[in-house]
């Protein structure tokens, strides 16, 4: 009876946290929104605008996923209460029931913490879609292959969350992989989660492109920014940019390579360069590239402000485009380790198949504890 009594007391201590998390995520509001959207989708002309309909379908799935997680969490809480009530009717603890209750309780605490971390997505643009650019770094063909592997990893992660992926620009490698790729991830909180991925990703493996079968280290840099449809505070003067057009390359549909529709915009004051080639026209590529430039400038402005605040606080480390954030070791052992949070796993294949949530959640928790953002220059 004693263990169940202790469990009852501990369970009650989570009441306030559970309610606060549900209120913060507006679970009841999302249930009402689901009903509204389902009625809207019943309209016979709903799919007339396929692009809008697809985005609404993705939004609906995201809402349903949030509600399902909350309902599952509440059900676990109720099940644990039932275990406790059943035990109260017995003269002594049932070992099997106690074990089931303990297992359910541990899962409840894990799920509650993961859901609580979602409430930390309170940044100005955390709820926005995300635009990710991957650039191959040192390592030649191996680095280009690594960049394509990272693109696949993020595509798998997005798919697991019901997020959509739009390819905006890609430059294929000479032999294999990608020199660079830019894509947009569409889904609630996409930027809030993916901003944890900004920085240098390091691969260590026996390269299939090395004839001597030697272990090789290569790098790829991830740049992440929010999709910003409107950024009125960002002023871009015509004399500050150069717009170049060129023929598109890579997989992009029937319009690719027929016209010089791809756009490259160079921003002289900052040196920022953005490209877009996968929209259906030069005009659309230009609009998207300008949108990306505004987003980059806004992120840069926020980072400069963070750096000023860090200087005032006296933080030793600084925000840098070149921070190494994560190491992926395939041989001679398997290990993925985040060099900021210390989160690690030996399940490299799982990570490459999109199991990134533990790393993203660890980052959110790390930042919420006030840890300075910093890179690590050398780690295995």
mmCIF file of C-alpha atoms in Angstrom:
data_model
loop_
_atom_site.group_PDB
_atom_site.id
_atom_site.type_symbol
_atom_site.label_atom_id
_atom_site.label_comp_id
_atom_site.label_asym_id
_atom_site.label_seq_id
_atom_site.Cartn_x
_atom_site.Cartn_y
_atom_site.Cartn_z
ATOM 1 C CA UNK A 1 0.000 0.000 0.000
ATOM 2 C CA UNK A 2 2.885 2.342 0.785
ATOM 3 C CA UNK A 3 4.226 2.515 -2.779
ATOM 4 C CA UNK A 4 0.781 3.267 -4.197
ATOM 5 C CA UNK A 5 0.272 5.943 -1.537
ATOM 6 C CA UNK A 6 3.547 7.564 -2.564
ATOM 7 C CA UNK A 7 2.518 7.342 -6.218
ATOM 8 C CA UNK A 8 -0.832 8.981 -5.433
ATOM 9 C CA UNK A 9 0.914 11.874 -3.712
ATOM 10 C CA UNK A 10 3.397 12.320 -6.567
ATOM 11 C CA UNK A 11 0.676 12.116 -9.206
ATOM 12 C CA UNK A 12 -1.275 14.924 -7.534
ATOM 13 C CA UNK A 13 1.834 17.091 -7.660
ATOM 14 C CA UNK A 14 1.547 17.058 -11.459
ATOM 15 C CA UNK A 15 -2.042 18.388 -11.529
ATOM 16 C CA UNK A 16 -1.095 22.044 -11.887
ATOM 17 C CA UNK A 17 1.611 21.347 -14.476
ATOM 18 C CA UNK A 18 -0.799 19.277 -16.565
ATOM 19 C CA UNK A 19 -3.452 22.012 -16.541
ATOM 20 C CA UNK A 20 -0.889 24.746 -17.277
ATOM 21 C CA UNK A 21 0.487 22.820 -20.263
ATOM 22 C CA UNK A 22 -2.989 22.162 -21.677
ATOM 23 C CA UNK A 23 -3.941 25.836 -21.220
ATOM 24 C CA UNK A 24 -0.686 27.078 -22.741
ATOM 25 C CA UNK A 25 -1.165 24.899 -25.821
ATOM 26 C CA UNK A 26 -4.876 25.881 -25.975
ATOM 27 C CA UNK A 27 -5.993 22.271 -26.365
ATOM 28 C CA UNK A 28 -9.696 23.151 -26.074
ATOM 29 C CA UNK A 29 -9.268 25.882 -28.666
ATOM 30 C CA UNK A 30 -7.586 23.411 -31.001
ATOM 31 C CA UNK A 31 -10.462 20.958 -30.600
ATOM 32 C CA UNK A 32 -12.881 23.701 -31.652
ATOM 33 C CA UNK A 33 -10.601 24.639 -34.571
ATOM 34 C CA UNK A 34 -10.562 21.007 -35.741
ATOM 35 C CA UNK A 35 -14.352 20.946 -35.873
ATOM 36 C CA UNK A 36 -14.412 24.203 -37.861
ATOM 37 C CA UNK A 37 -11.817 22.966 -40.355
ATOM 38 C CA UNK A 38 -13.527 19.611 -40.818
ATOM 39 C CA UNK A 39 -16.767 21.418 -41.674
ATOM 40 C CA UNK A 40 -14.845 23.624 -44.118
ATOM 41 C CA UNK A 41 -13.264 20.580 -45.781
ATOM 42 C CA UNK A 42 -16.689 19.049 -46.394
ATOM 43 C CA UNK A 43 -17.452 21.827 -48.901
ATOM 44 C CA UNK A 44 -17.596 20.454 -52.485
ATOM 45 C CA UNK A 45 -15.232 23.168 -53.763
ATOM 46 C CA UNK A 46 -12.624 22.702 -51.033
ATOM 47 C CA UNK A 47 -10.063 21.093 -53.359
ATOM 48 C CA UNK A 48 -10.525 23.616 -56.171
ATOM 49 C CA UNK A 49 -7.453 25.419 -54.856
ATOM 50 C CA UNK A 50 -5.165 22.416 -54.379
ATOM 51 C CA UNK A 51 -2.272 24.359 -52.822
ATOM 52 C CA UNK A 52 -4.423 26.044 -50.166
ATOM 53 C CA UNK A 53 -6.319 22.805 -49.512
ATOM 54 C CA UNK A 54 -3.063 20.893 -48.994
ATOM 55 C CA UNK A 55 -1.780 23.465 -46.497
ATOM 56 C CA UNK A 56 -5.080 23.387 -44.603
ATOM 57 C CA UNK A 57 -4.946 19.583 -44.530
ATOM 58 C CA UNK A 58 -1.448 19.729 -43.070
ATOM 59 C CA UNK A 59 -2.602 22.274 -40.481
ATOM 60 C CA UNK A 60 -5.515 20.015 -39.544
ATOM 61 C CA UNK A 61 -3.194 17.021 -39.120
ATOM 62 C CA UNK A 62 -0.913 19.075 -36.875
ATOM 63 C CA UNK A 63 -3.867 20.165 -34.727
ATOM 64 C CA UNK A 64 -5.131 16.590 -34.456
ATOM 65 C CA UNK A 65 -1.658 15.362 -33.491
ATOM 66 C CA UNK A 66 -1.463 17.927 -30.666
ATOM 67 C CA UNK A 67 -4.907 16.986 -29.381
ATOM 68 C CA UNK A 68 -4.115 13.262 -29.647
ATOM 69 C CA UNK A 69 -0.951 13.716 -27.557
ATOM 70 C CA UNK A 70 -2.889 15.692 -24.928
ATOM 71 C CA UNK A 71 -5.715 13.126 -24.852
ATOM 72 C CA UNK A 72 -3.198 10.295 -24.527
ATOM 73 C CA UNK A 73 -1.525 12.108 -21.649
ATOM 74 C CA UNK A 74 -4.842 12.647 -19.869
ATOM 75 C CA UNK A 75 -5.697 8.980 -20.414
ATOM 76 C CA UNK A 76 -2.412 7.902 -18.815
ATOM 77 C CA UNK A 77 -3.174 10.114 -15.823
ATOM 78 C CA UNK A 78 -6.648 8.576 -15.512
ATOM 79 C CA UNK A 79 -5.266 5.035 -15.853
ATOM 80 C CA UNK A 80 -2.770 5.648 -13.042
ATOM 81 C CA UNK A 81 -5.583 6.974 -10.855
ATOM 82 C CA UNK A 82 -7.542 3.792 -11.612
ATOM 83 C CA UNK A 83 -4.576 1.637 -10.573
ATOM 84 C CA UNK A 84 -4.375 3.552 -7.286
ATOM 85 C CA UNK A 85 -8.116 3.236 -6.639
ATOM 86 C CA UNK A 86 -8.057 -0.506 -7.378
ATOM 87 C CA UNK A 87 -5.146 -0.981 -4.991
ATOM 88 C CA UNK A 88 -7.032 0.873 -2.244
ATOM 89 C CA UNK A 89 -9.665 -1.853 -2.361
ATOM 90 C CA UNK A 90 -7.061 -4.561 -1.728
ATOM 91 C CA UNK A 91 -5.411 -5.559 1.547
ATOM 92 C CA UNK A 92 -1.927 -5.524 0.030
ATOM 93 C CA UNK A 93 -0.190 -4.411 -3.169
ATOM 94 C CA UNK A 94 -0.515 -6.579 -6.271
ATOM 95 C CA UNK A 95 3.078 -6.808 -7.602
ATOM 96 C CA UNK A 96 1.957 -7.108 -11.243
ATOM 97 C CA UNK A 97 -0.410 -4.153 -10.964
ATOM 98 C CA UNK A 98 2.246 -2.119 -9.168
ATOM 99 C CA UNK A 99 4.728 -2.791 -11.955
ATOM 100 C CA UNK A 100 2.187 -1.750 -14.613
ATOM 101 C CA UNK A 101 1.390 1.409 -12.668
ATOM 102 C CA UNK A 102 5.081 2.315 -12.333
ATOM 103 C CA UNK A 103 5.662 1.793 -16.048
ATOM 104 C CA UNK A 104 2.622 3.907 -16.937
ATOM 105 C CA UNK A 105 3.700 6.629 -14.521
ATOM 106 C CA UNK A 106 7.209 6.854 -15.975
ATOM 107 C CA UNK A 107 5.767 7.156 -19.475
ATOM 108 C CA UNK A 108 3.337 9.818 -18.230
ATOM 109 C CA UNK A 109 6.198 11.905 -16.818
ATOM 110 C CA UNK A 110 8.212 11.594 -20.039
ATOM 111 C CA UNK A 111 5.262 12.547 -22.235
ATOM 112 C CA UNK A 112 4.346 15.473 -19.983
ATOM 113 C CA UNK A 113 7.892 16.827 -20.115
ATOM 114 C CA UNK A 114 7.961 16.551 -23.927
ATOM 115 C CA UNK A 115 4.645 18.381 -24.152
ATOM 116 C CA UNK A 116 5.844 21.009 -21.674
ATOM 117 C CA UNK A 117 8.855 21.661 -23.867
ATOM 118 C CA UNK A 118 6.469 22.544 -26.678
ATOM 119 C CA UNK A 119 5.244 25.459 -24.579
ATOM 120 C CA UNK A 120 8.787 26.847 -24.730
ATOM 121 C CA UNK A 121 8.253 27.642 -28.414
ATOM 122 C CA UNK A 122 7.460 31.231 -27.556
ATOM 123 C CA UNK A 123 9.959 33.019 -29.786
ATOM 124 C CA UNK A 124 8.786 35.767 -32.127
ATOM 125 C CA UNK A 125 8.823 33.472 -35.162
ATOM 126 C CA UNK A 126 8.738 30.003 -33.557
ATOM 127 C CA UNK A 127 5.289 29.220 -34.966
ATOM 128 C CA UNK A 128 6.354 30.046 -38.543
ATOM 129 C CA UNK A 129 7.357 27.754 -41.343
ATOM 130 C CA UNK A 130 11.120 27.291 -41.693
ATOM 131 C CA UNK A 131 13.534 27.723 -44.579
ATOM 132 C CA UNK A 132 16.664 25.583 -44.331
ATOM 133 C CA UNK A 133 19.808 25.880 -46.443
ATOM 134 C CA UNK A 134 22.490 23.198 -46.335
ATOM 135 C CA UNK A 135 25.976 23.939 -47.700
ATOM 136 C CA UNK A 136 28.676 21.315 -48.170
ATOM 137 C CA UNK A 137 31.855 22.283 -46.346
ATOM 138 C CA UNK A 138 35.297 20.708 -46.170
ATOM 139 C CA UNK A 139 35.433 17.143 -47.422
ATOM 140 C CA UNK A 140 34.895 17.293 -51.199
ATOM 141 C CA UNK A 141 32.546 14.682 -52.632
ATOM 142 C CA UNK A 142 32.128 13.145 -49.180
ATOM 143 C CA UNK A 143 30.837 16.479 -47.839
ATOM 144 C CA UNK A 144 28.416 16.782 -50.749
ATOM 145 C CA UNK A 145 27.118 13.281 -50.075
ATOM 146 C CA UNK A 146 26.805 14.250 -46.385
ATOM 147 C CA UNK A 147 24.728 17.289 -47.371
ATOM 148 C CA UNK A 148 22.310 15.106 -49.341
ATOM 149 C CA UNK A 149 22.099 12.721 -46.356
ATOM 150 C CA UNK A 150 21.168 15.636 -44.075
ATOM 151 C CA UNK A 151 18.513 16.762 -46.570
ATOM 152 C CA UNK A 152 17.035 13.266 -46.442
ATOM 153 C CA UNK A 153 17.208 13.294 -42.614
ATOM 154 C CA UNK A 154 15.239 16.531 -42.348
ATOM 155 C CA UNK A 155 12.747 15.347 -44.974
ATOM 156 C CA UNK A 156 12.152 12.207 -42.908
ATOM 157 C CA UNK A 157 11.743 14.291 -39.732
ATOM 158 C CA UNK A 158 9.234 16.567 -41.460
ATOM 159 C CA UNK A 159 7.301 13.567 -42.761
ATOM 160 C CA UNK A 160 7.062 12.072 -39.265
ATOM 161 C CA UNK A 161 5.422 15.310 -38.087
ATOM 162 C CA UNK A 162 3.099 15.649 -41.059
ATOM 163 C CA UNK A 163 4.981 18.726 -42.289
ATOM 164 C CA UNK A 164 5.247 19.594 -45.957
ATOM 165 C CA UNK A 165 8.559 20.082 -47.792
ATOM 166 C CA UNK A 166 9.085 22.512 -50.688
ATOM 167 C CA UNK A 167 12.377 22.368 -52.587
ATOM 168 C CA UNK A 168 13.451 25.944 -53.396
ATOM 169 C CA UNK A 169 16.957 25.567 -54.749
ATOM 170 C CA UNK A 170 19.615 22.899 -55.221
ATOM 171 C CA UNK A 171 23.071 22.595 -56.731
ATOM 172 C CA UNK A 172 24.123 19.026 -57.405
ATOM 173 C CA UNK A 173 27.614 17.749 -56.688
ATOM 174 C CA UNK A 174 30.016 16.987 -59.512
ATOM 175 C CA UNK A 175 30.155 13.279 -58.654
ATOM 176 C CA UNK A 176 27.514 12.719 -56.002
ATOM 177 C CA UNK A 177 25.370 14.464 -53.442
ATOM 178 C CA UNK A 178 24.616 18.167 -53.236
ATOM 179 C CA UNK A 179 26.810 21.234 -53.070
ATOM 180 C CA UNK A 180 23.862 23.063 -51.541
ATOM 181 C CA UNK A 181 20.113 22.755 -51.119
ATOM 182 C CA UNK A 182 17.431 25.121 -49.850
ATOM 183 C CA UNK A 183 14.021 23.869 -48.811
ATOM 184 C CA UNK A 184 11.015 25.103 -46.877
ATOM 185 C CA UNK A 185 9.366 23.090 -44.109
ATOM 186 C CA UNK A 186 5.687 23.934 -43.709
ATOM 187 C CA UNK A 187 4.054 23.143 -40.387
ATOM 188 C CA UNK A 188 3.175 24.577 -36.998
ATOM 189 C CA UNK A 189 6.310 25.422 -34.991
ATOM 190 C CA UNK A 190 8.602 24.259 -37.809
ATOM 191 C CA UNK A 191 11.014 27.146 -37.226
ATOM 192 C CA UNK A 192 10.800 26.787 -33.442
ATOM 193 C CA UNK A 193 12.105 23.247 -33.699
ATOM 194 C CA UNK A 194 14.466 23.571 -36.658
ATOM 195 C CA UNK A 195 16.306 26.619 -35.330
ATOM 196 C CA UNK A 196 18.061 24.114 -33.066
ATOM 197 C CA UNK A 197 19.729 22.707 -36.199
ATOM 198 C CA UNK A 198 21.580 25.862 -37.230
ATOM 199 C CA UNK A 199 25.313 25.323 -37.328
ATOM 200 C CA UNK A 200 27.957 22.908 -38.584
ATOM 201 C CA UNK A 201 27.181 19.181 -38.668
ATOM 202 C CA UNK A 202 30.234 16.897 -38.631
ATOM 203 C CA UNK A 203 30.368 13.422 -40.159
ATOM 204 C CA UNK A 204 33.015 10.783 -39.373
ATOM 205 C CA UNK A 205 32.887 7.536 -41.371
ATOM 206 C CA UNK A 206 34.796 5.280 -43.733
ATOM 207 C CA UNK A 207 34.054 7.076 -46.974
ATOM 208 C CA UNK A 208 32.663 5.047 -49.899
ATOM 209 C CA UNK A 209 34.448 7.597 -52.110
ATOM 210 C CA UNK A 210 37.866 6.824 -50.619
ATOM 211 C CA UNK A 211 39.590 4.053 -52.544
ATOM 212 C CA UNK A 212 41.828 3.269 -49.579
ATOM 213 C CA UNK A 213 38.865 2.755 -47.236
ATOM 214 C CA UNK A 214 40.127 5.349 -44.817
ATOM 215 C CA UNK A 215 38.080 7.094 -42.189
ATOM 216 C CA UNK A 216 37.194 10.611 -43.308
ATOM 217 C CA UNK A 217 35.744 13.702 -41.622
ATOM 218 C CA UNK A 218 33.483 16.068 -43.524
ATOM 219 C CA UNK A 219 31.220 18.974 -42.721
ATOM 220 C CA UNK A 220 27.965 20.573 -43.792
ATOM 221 C CA UNK A 221 26.553 23.857 -42.553
ATOM 222 C CA UNK A 222 22.832 24.320 -41.834
ATOM 223 C CA UNK A 223 21.335 27.797 -41.985
ATOM 224 C CA UNK A 224 17.772 28.134 -40.689
ATOM 225 C CA UNK A 225 15.412 31.067 -40.917
ATOM 226 C CA UNK A 226 11.667 31.592 -40.518
ATOM 227 C CA UNK A 227 9.395 32.108 -43.493
ATOM 228 C CA UNK A 228 8.401 35.769 -43.328
ATOM 229 C CA UNK A 229 5.556 36.839 -45.588
ATOM 230 C CA UNK A 230 5.833 40.356 -44.246
ATOM 231 C CA UNK A 231 8.737 42.102 -42.514
ATOM 232 C CA UNK A 232 7.857 45.825 -42.594
ATOM 233 C CA UNK A 233 10.830 46.800 -40.422
ATOM 234 C CA UNK A 234 13.312 45.454 -42.962
ATOM 235 C CA UNK A 235 14.087 48.015 -45.665
ATOM 236 C CA UNK A 236 16.013 46.796 -48.717
ATOM 237 C CA UNK A 237 17.209 49.552 -51.010
ATOM 238 C CA UNK A 238 17.574 48.866 -54.728
ATOM 239 C CA UNK A 239 21.163 50.121 -54.698
ATOM 240 C CA UNK A 240 22.050 47.621 -51.948
ATOM 241 C CA UNK A 241 21.290 44.515 -53.999
ATOM 242 C CA UNK A 242 22.233 42.872 -57.277
ATOM 243 C CA UNK A 243 19.772 40.491 -58.947
ATOM 244 C CA UNK A 244 21.181 37.887 -61.334
ATOM 245 C CA UNK A 245 19.223 35.444 -63.454
ATOM 246 C CA UNK A 246 20.517 32.091 -64.636
ATOM 247 C CA UNK A 247 19.298 28.773 -65.957
ATOM 248 C CA UNK A 248 17.884 26.439 -63.343
ATOM 249 C CA UNK A 249 19.618 23.141 -62.622
ATOM 250 C CA UNK A 250 18.647 19.963 -60.846
ATOM 251 C CA UNK A 251 15.304 18.232 -60.466
ATOM 252 C CA UNK A 252 12.568 20.822 -60.657
ATOM 253 C CA UNK A 253 9.877 19.818 -63.090
ATOM 254 C CA UNK A 254 9.076 20.602 -66.701
ATOM 255 C CA UNK A 255 10.077 24.269 -66.543
ATOM 256 C CA UNK A 256 13.655 23.587 -65.446
ATOM 257 C CA UNK A 257 16.465 24.460 -67.924
ATOM 258 C CA UNK A 258 14.103 25.943 -70.552
ATOM 259 C CA UNK A 259 14.501 29.575 -69.472
ATOM 260 C CA UNK A 260 16.776 31.695 -67.278
ATOM 261 C CA UNK A 261 14.208 31.712 -64.492
ATOM 262 C CA UNK A 262 16.480 31.089 -61.501
ATOM 263 C CA UNK A 263 17.235 34.101 -59.314
ATOM 264 C CA UNK A 264 20.288 35.015 -57.247
ATOM 265 C CA UNK A 265 20.175 38.117 -55.032
ATOM 266 C CA UNK A 266 23.319 39.543 -53.452
ATOM 267 C CA UNK A 267 22.967 41.996 -50.557
ATOM 268 C CA UNK A 268 26.070 44.184 -50.583
ATOM 269 C CA UNK A 269 26.005 45.587 -47.003
ATOM 270 C CA UNK A 270 25.983 42.121 -45.404
ATOM 271 C CA UNK A 271 27.334 39.874 -48.152
ATOM 272 C CA UNK A 272 24.237 37.666 -47.872
ATOM 273 C CA UNK A 273 23.379 35.715 -51.032
ATOM 274 C CA UNK A 274 20.045 33.957 -51.592
ATOM 275 C CA UNK A 275 18.939 31.860 -54.543
ATOM 276 C CA UNK A 276 15.667 30.374 -55.703
ATOM 277 C CA UNK A 277 14.981 28.311 -58.812
ATOM 278 C CA UNK A 278 12.121 25.923 -58.159
ATOM 279 C CA UNK A 279 9.114 28.226 -58.402
ATOM 280 C CA UNK A 280 7.231 28.168 -61.696
ATOM 281 C CA UNK A 281 8.386 31.520 -63.063
ATOM 282 C CA UNK A 282 11.196 34.056 -62.802
ATOM 283 C CA UNK A 283 8.801 36.480 -61.115
ATOM 284 C CA UNK A 284 7.837 33.919 -58.467
ATOM 285 C CA UNK A 285 11.489 32.986 -57.916
ATOM 286 C CA UNK A 286 12.339 36.673 -57.421
ATOM 287 C CA UNK A 287 9.504 37.180 -54.927
ATOM 288 C CA UNK A 288 10.580 34.092 -52.957
ATOM 289 C CA UNK A 289 14.241 35.126 -53.008
ATOM 290 C CA UNK A 290 13.353 38.614 -51.711
ATOM 291 C CA UNK A 291 11.279 36.982 -48.970
ATOM 292 C CA UNK A 292 14.267 34.822 -48.022
ATOM 293 C CA UNK A 293 16.572 37.860 -47.986
ATOM 294 C CA UNK A 294 14.240 39.755 -45.650
ATOM 295 C CA UNK A 295 14.096 36.723 -43.345
ATOM 296 C CA UNK A 296 17.900 36.425 -43.291
ATOM 297 C CA UNK A 297 18.260 40.111 -42.480
ATOM 298 C CA UNK A 298 15.706 39.842 -39.682
ATOM 299 C CA UNK A 299 17.469 36.816 -38.188
ATOM 300 C CA UNK A 300 20.806 38.627 -38.481
ATOM 301 C CA UNK A 301 19.341 41.633 -36.653
ATOM 302 C CA UNK A 302 18.029 39.403 -33.855
ATOM 303 C CA UNK A 303 21.400 37.646 -33.541
ATOM 304 C CA UNK A 304 23.208 40.984 -33.316
ATOM 305 C CA UNK A 305 20.842 42.036 -30.541
ATOM 306 C CA UNK A 306 21.448 38.734 -28.720
ATOM 307 C CA UNK A 307 25.189 39.308 -29.032
ATOM 308 C CA UNK A 308 24.881 42.789 -27.548
ATOM 309 C CA UNK A 309 22.917 41.377 -24.619
ATOM 310 C CA UNK A 310 25.505 38.609 -24.192
ATOM 311 C CA UNK A 311 28.280 41.210 -24.116
ATOM 312 C CA UNK A 312 26.397 43.138 -21.441
ATOM 313 C CA UNK A 313 25.989 39.943 -19.383
ATOM 314 C CA UNK A 314 29.634 39.105 -19.898
ATOM 315 C CA UNK A 315 29.044 35.780 -21.688
ATOM 316 C CA UNK A 316 32.333 34.443 -23.004
ATOM 317 C CA UNK A 317 30.946 32.635 -26.037
ATOM 318 C CA UNK A 318 29.386 34.247 -29.059
ATOM 319 C CA UNK A 319 26.856 33.443 -31.743
ATOM 320 C CA UNK A 320 28.633 32.376 -34.909
ATOM 321 C CA UNK A 321 27.711 31.121 -38.369
ATOM 322 C CA UNK A 322 30.491 28.562 -38.013
ATOM 323 C CA UNK A 323 29.564 26.899 -34.732
ATOM 324 C CA UNK A 324 29.931 23.134 -34.788
ATOM 325 C CA UNK A 325 26.803 21.804 -33.087
ATOM 326 C CA UNK A 326 26.634 18.059 -33.648
ATOM 327 C CA UNK A 327 28.903 15.157 -34.438
ATOM 328 C CA UNK A 328 27.770 12.004 -36.281
ATOM 329 C CA UNK A 329 30.199 9.089 -36.031
ATOM 330 C CA UNK A 330 29.466 6.041 -38.227
ATOM 331 C CA UNK A 331 32.826 4.240 -37.799
ATOM 332 C CA UNK A 332 34.700 2.892 -35.875
ATOM 333 C CA UNK A 333 31.728 3.147 -33.473
ATOM 334 C CA UNK A 334 28.255 4.670 -33.785
ATOM 335 C CA UNK A 335 27.409 7.864 -31.963
ATOM 336 C CA UNK A 336 25.466 11.051 -32.572
ATOM 337 C CA UNK A 337 26.259 13.731 -29.998
ATOM 338 C CA UNK A 338 25.043 17.290 -29.656
ATOM 339 C CA UNK A 339 28.014 19.360 -28.569
ATOM 340 C CA UNK A 340 25.862 22.009 -26.863
ATOM 341 C CA UNK A 341 23.426 19.994 -24.789
ATOM 342 C CA UNK A 342 25.347 16.722 -24.387
ATOM 343 C CA UNK A 343 22.379 14.761 -25.803
ATOM 344 C CA UNK A 344 23.648 11.616 -27.503
ATOM 345 C CA UNK A 345 22.580 8.271 -28.925
ATOM 346 C CA UNK A 346 24.271 5.263 -30.500
ATOM 347 C CA UNK A 347 21.298 4.797 -32.866
ATOM 348 C CA UNK A 348 22.825 6.641 -35.818
ATOM 349 C CA UNK A 349 20.428 5.054 -38.321
ATOM 350 C CA UNK A 350 17.419 6.180 -36.316
ATOM 351 C CA UNK A 351 18.687 9.765 -36.346
ATOM 352 C CA UNK A 352 19.352 9.637 -40.082
ATOM 353 C CA UNK A 353 15.793 8.359 -40.508
ATOM 354 C CA UNK A 354 14.473 11.509 -38.853
ATOM 355 C CA UNK A 355 14.427 10.691 -35.138
ATOM 356 C CA UNK A 356 15.552 14.182 -34.156
ATOM 357 C CA UNK A 357 13.001 15.027 -31.461
ATOM 358 C CA UNK A 358 15.240 14.061 -28.500
ATOM 359 C CA UNK A 359 17.917 16.465 -29.786
ATOM 360 C CA UNK A 360 15.460 19.263 -30.495
ATOM 361 C CA UNK A 361 13.739 18.856 -27.115
ATOM 362 C CA UNK A 362 17.101 18.814 -25.333
ATOM 363 C CA UNK A 363 18.006 22.052 -27.095
ATOM 364 C CA UNK A 364 14.730 23.738 -26.058
ATOM 365 C CA UNK A 365 15.278 22.662 -22.469
ATOM 366 C CA UNK A 366 18.919 23.794 -22.587
ATOM 367 C CA UNK A 367 17.984 27.241 -23.891
ATOM 368 C CA UNK A 368 15.133 27.579 -21.354
ATOM 369 C CA UNK A 369 17.665 27.064 -18.571
ATOM 370 C CA UNK A 370 19.531 30.120 -19.791
ATOM 371 C CA UNK A 371 22.562 28.341 -21.223
ATOM 372 C CA UNK A 372 24.636 30.494 -23.587
ATOM 373 C CA UNK A 373 24.596 29.498 -27.234
ATOM 374 C CA UNK A 374 28.047 28.334 -28.172
ATOM 375 C CA UNK A 375 29.919 26.142 -30.604
ATOM 376 C CA UNK A 376 32.503 23.491 -29.878
ATOM 377 C CA UNK A 377 35.592 23.571 -31.998
ATOM 378 C CA UNK A 378 36.836 20.059 -31.564
ATOM 379 C CA UNK A 379 34.983 16.940 -30.489
ATOM 380 C CA UNK A 380 34.768 13.380 -31.653
#
